[in-house]
Amino acid sequence: MPASDRRVVRIAENAAFLSAALLLSFVESFLPAAILPLPGFKIGLANLAILSVFYRTRSPANAAVISLCRCLITFLLFGNVTSFLFSLCGGALVILMLCIAGRLPGLSYIGVSVLCASAHNLGQLAAAVFLTGTAVLAYAPALFAASAVYGTVNGILLNRMPEFITKKL
């Protein structure tokens, strides 16, 4: 396939993954409080798209672009500056974690998902400390427990996705 065709395919795939991330973020906003018991808790369904694009392309840059675009578009459509900062900090640490986890042999989707969920919560805690002070650190144990639970759920979902989504053809 000529280089120009590969570029078009990559752009189309990235657009599809961005659309999926935006849709999953939107769907997640409708989940009942019984599933997400405390403020700030999210399952992180949009990270399924970020993890998928990373594993499909093996490119942290592609995953970072999708994550940044999702943060920007969500901010422009539904958010505020605070939610954008939280999302951006969490997303940046997810990409950093993907760079690290992608080099670890034998780490399952579940393991990577839990690590990424923890990294996302760490980024959000950093933003919260920056904005409000260290009192929010008392919330850390609950957030990291949620990372283990929701990261596991997302890892299981990633395992269930059709192979053509997560594996390069």
CSV table of C-alpha atoms in Angstrom, one decimal:
chain,number,residue,atom,x,y,z
A,1,MET,CA,0.0,0.0,0.0
A,2,PRO,CA,1.5,3.4,-0.9
A,3,ALA,CA,2.4,5.8,1.9
A,4,SER,CA,-0.4,8.2,1.1
A,5,ASP,CA,-3.0,5.4,1.3
A,6,ARG,CA,-1.5,4.3,4.7
A,7,ARG,CA,-1.8,7.9,5.9
A,8,VAL,CA,-5.5,8.1,4.9
A,9,VAL,CA,-6.2,4.8,6.6
A,10,ARG,CA,-4.5,6.0,9.8
A,11,ILE,CA,-6.4,9.2,9.8
A,12,ALA,CA,-9.7,7.3,9.3
A,13,GLU,CA,-8.9,4.9,12.0
A,14,ASN,CA,-8.0,7.7,14.4
A,15,ALA,CA,-11.2,9.5,13.6
A,16,ALA,CA,-13.2,6.3,14.3
A,17,PHE,CA,-11.4,5.8,17.7
A,18,LEU,CA,-12.0,9.5,18.6
A,19,SER,CA,-15.7,9.1,17.8
A,20,ALA,CA,-15.8,6.0,19.9
A,21,ALA,CA,-14.1,7.7,22.8
A,22,LEU,CA,-16.5,10.7,22.6
A,23,LEU,CA,-19.5,8.4,22.4
A,24,LEU,CA,-18.3,6.3,25.4
A,25,SER,CA,-17.8,9.5,27.4
A,26,PHE,CA,-21.3,10.6,26.6
A,27,VAL,CA,-22.8,7.2,27.4
A,28,GLU,CA,-20.9,7.2,30.7
A,29,SER,CA,-22.4,10.5,31.7
A,30,PHE,CA,-25.8,8.7,31.9
A,31,LEU,CA,-24.7,6.0,34.3
A,32,PRO,CA,-26.7,6.0,37.5
A,33,ALA,CA,-25.2,7.1,40.8
A,34,ALA,CA,-25.6,3.5,42.1
A,35,ILE,CA,-22.8,2.4,39.8
A,36,LEU,CA,-20.7,5.5,40.6
A,37,PRO,CA,-21.2,6.1,44.3
A,38,LEU,CA,-19.0,9.1,44.9
A,39,PRO,CA,-18.3,12.3,43.1
A,40,GLY,CA,-15.4,12.0,40.7
A,41,PHE,CA,-15.8,8.3,40.1
A,42,LYS,CA,-16.1,7.2,36.5
A,43,ILE,CA,-15.8,3.8,34.9
A,44,GLY,CA,-13.5,5.3,32.3
A,45,LEU,CA,-15.2,3.8,29.2
A,46,ALA,CA,-13.5,6.3,26.9
A,47,ASN,CA,-10.2,4.8,27.9
A,48,LEU,CA,-11.2,1.6,26.0
A,49,ALA,CA,-10.8,3.6,22.8
A,50,ILE,CA,-7.4,5.0,24.0
A,51,LEU,CA,-6.1,1.6,25.0
A,52,SER,CA,-7.5,0.1,21.7
A,53,VAL,CA,-5.7,2.7,19.5
A,54,PHE,CA,-2.5,2.2,21.5
A,55,TYR,CA,-2.6,-1.6,21.0
A,56,ARG,CA,-3.7,-1.4,17.4
A,57,THR,CA,-1.0,1.1,16.3
A,58,ARG,CA,1.6,0.6,19.0
A,59,SER,CA,1.9,4.4,19.0
A,60,PRO,CA,1.8,6.4,22.1
A,61,ALA,CA,1.5,9.5,19.9
A,62,ASN,CA,-1.7,8.3,18.2
A,63,ALA,CA,-3.2,7.5,21.7
A,64,ALA,CA,-2.1,10.9,22.9
A,65,VAL,CA,-3.7,12.7,20.0
A,66,ILE,CA,-7.0,10.8,20.5
A,67,SER,CA,-6.9,11.5,24.2
A,68,LEU,CA,-6.1,15.2,23.7
A,69,CYS,CA,-8.8,15.6,21.1
A,70,ARG,CA,-11.4,13.9,23.2
A,71,CYS,CA,-10.5,16.2,26.2
A,72,LEU,CA,-10.8,19.3,24.0
A,73,ILE,CA,-14.0,18.3,22.3
A,74,THR,CA,-15.7,17.2,25.5
A,75,PHE,CA,-14.6,20.5,27.1
A,76,LEU,CA,-15.9,22.5,24.2
A,77,LEU,CA,-19.3,20.7,24.2
A,78,PHE,CA,-20.0,19.9,27.8
A,79,GLY,CA,-17.3,21.0,30.1
A,80,ASN,CA,-15.7,23.8,32.0
A,81,VAL,CA,-12.1,24.7,32.7
A,82,THR,CA,-11.9,22.7,35.8
A,83,SER,CA,-13.2,19.5,34.2
A,84,PHE,CA,-10.8,20.1,31.3
A,85,LEU,CA,-7.8,20.4,33.6
A,86,PHE,CA,-8.8,17.2,35.5
A,87,SER,CA,-9.3,15.3,32.2
A,88,LEU,CA,-6.1,16.6,30.7
A,89,CYS,CA,-4.0,15.7,33.7
A,90,GLY,CA,-5.5,12.3,34.0
A,91,GLY,CA,-5.1,11.6,30.2
A,92,ALA,CA,-1.5,12.7,30.2
A,93,LEU,CA,-0.6,10.3,32.9
A,94,VAL,CA,-2.5,7.5,31.1
A,95,ILE,CA,-0.3,8.1,28.0
A,96,LEU,CA,2.8,8.0,30.2
A,97,MET,CA,1.6,4.8,31.8
A,98,LEU,CA,0.9,3.2,28.4
A,99,CYS,CA,4.5,4.1,27.4
A,100,ILE,CA,5.7,2.2,30.4
A,101,ALA,CA,3.2,-0.7,30.4
A,102,GLY,CA,3.7,-1.2,26.7
A,103,ARG,CA,7.3,-2.2,27.4
A,104,LEU,CA,6.4,-4.7,30.1
A,105,PRO,CA,6.2,-8.3,28.7
A,106,GLY,CA,3.3,-10.4,29.5
A,107,LEU,CA,1.1,-7.7,31.1
A,108,SER,CA,-2.6,-8.4,30.3
A,109,TYR,CA,-5.2,-5.9,29.1
A,110,ILE,CA,-6.6,-6.1,32.7
A,111,GLY,CA,-3.2,-5.2,34.2
A,112,VAL,CA,-2.7,-2.4,31.8
A,113,SER,CA,-6.2,-1.1,32.3
A,114,VAL,CA,-5.8,-1.1,36.1
A,115,LEU,CA,-2.5,0.7,35.8
A,116,CYS,CA,-4.0,3.3,33.5
A,117,ALA,CA,-7.0,3.8,35.7
A,118,SER,CA,-4.7,4.4,38.6
A,119,ALA,CA,-2.5,6.8,36.6
A,120,HIS,CA,-5.7,8.7,35.5
A,121,ASN,CA,-6.8,9.1,39.1
A,122,LEU,CA,-3.3,10.1,40.1
A,123,GLY,CA,-3.4,12.9,37.4
A,124,GLN,CA,-6.8,14.0,38.6
A,125,LEU,CA,-5.6,14.1,42.2
A,126,ALA,CA,-2.6,16.2,41.2
A,127,ALA,CA,-5.0,18.6,39.5
A,128,ALA,CA,-7.3,18.7,42.6
A,129,VAL,CA,-4.3,19.3,44.9
A,130,PHE,CA,-3.2,22.2,42.6
A,131,LEU,CA,-6.7,23.7,42.6
A,132,THR,CA,-7.9,23.0,46.2
A,133,GLY,CA,-5.0,21.9,48.4
A,134,THR,CA,-3.9,18.7,50.0
A,135,ALA,CA,-7.2,18.0,51.8
A,136,VAL,CA,-8.4,16.1,48.7
A,137,LEU,CA,-5.7,13.5,49.3
A,138,ALA,CA,-8.0,11.9,51.9
A,139,TYR,CA,-10.0,10.8,48.8
A,140,ALA,CA,-7.1,8.9,47.4
A,141,PRO,CA,-7.7,5.5,48.9
A,142,ALA,CA,-11.3,5.4,47.5
A,143,LEU,CA,-10.1,6.6,44.1
A,144,PHE,CA,-7.4,3.9,43.9
A,145,ALA,CA,-9.8,1.2,45.1
A,146,ALA,CA,-12.1,2.3,42.3
A,147,SER,CA,-9.2,2.2,39.9
A,148,ALA,CA,-8.7,-1.5,40.7
A,149,VAL,CA,-12.4,-2.3,40.2
A,150,TYR,CA,-13.2,-0.2,37.2
A,151,GLY,CA,-9.8,-0.9,35.6
A,152,THR,CA,-10.5,-4.6,35.9
A,153,VAL,CA,-14.0,-4.1,34.3
A,154,ASN,CA,-12.4,-2.1,31.4
A,155,GLY,CA,-9.7,-4.8,31.0
A,156,ILE,CA,-12.3,-7.5,30.8
A,157,LEU,CA,-14.3,-5.4,28.2
A,158,LEU,CA,-11.1,-4.9,26.2
A,159,ASN,CA,-10.5,-8.7,26.2
A,160,ARG,CA,-14.0,-9.1,24.9
A,161,MET,CA,-13.6,-6.6,22.0
A,162,PRO,CA,-13.3,-8.1,18.5
A,163,GLU,CA,-9.7,-8.8,17.7
A,164,PHE,CA,-9.7,-6.5,14.7
A,165,ILE,CA,-10.2,-3.5,17.0
A,166,THR,CA,-7.2,-4.1,19.2
A,167,LYS,CA,-4.8,-5.9,16.9
A,168,LYS,CA,-3.1,-4.4,13.9
A,169,LEU,CA,-4.2,-6.0,10.7
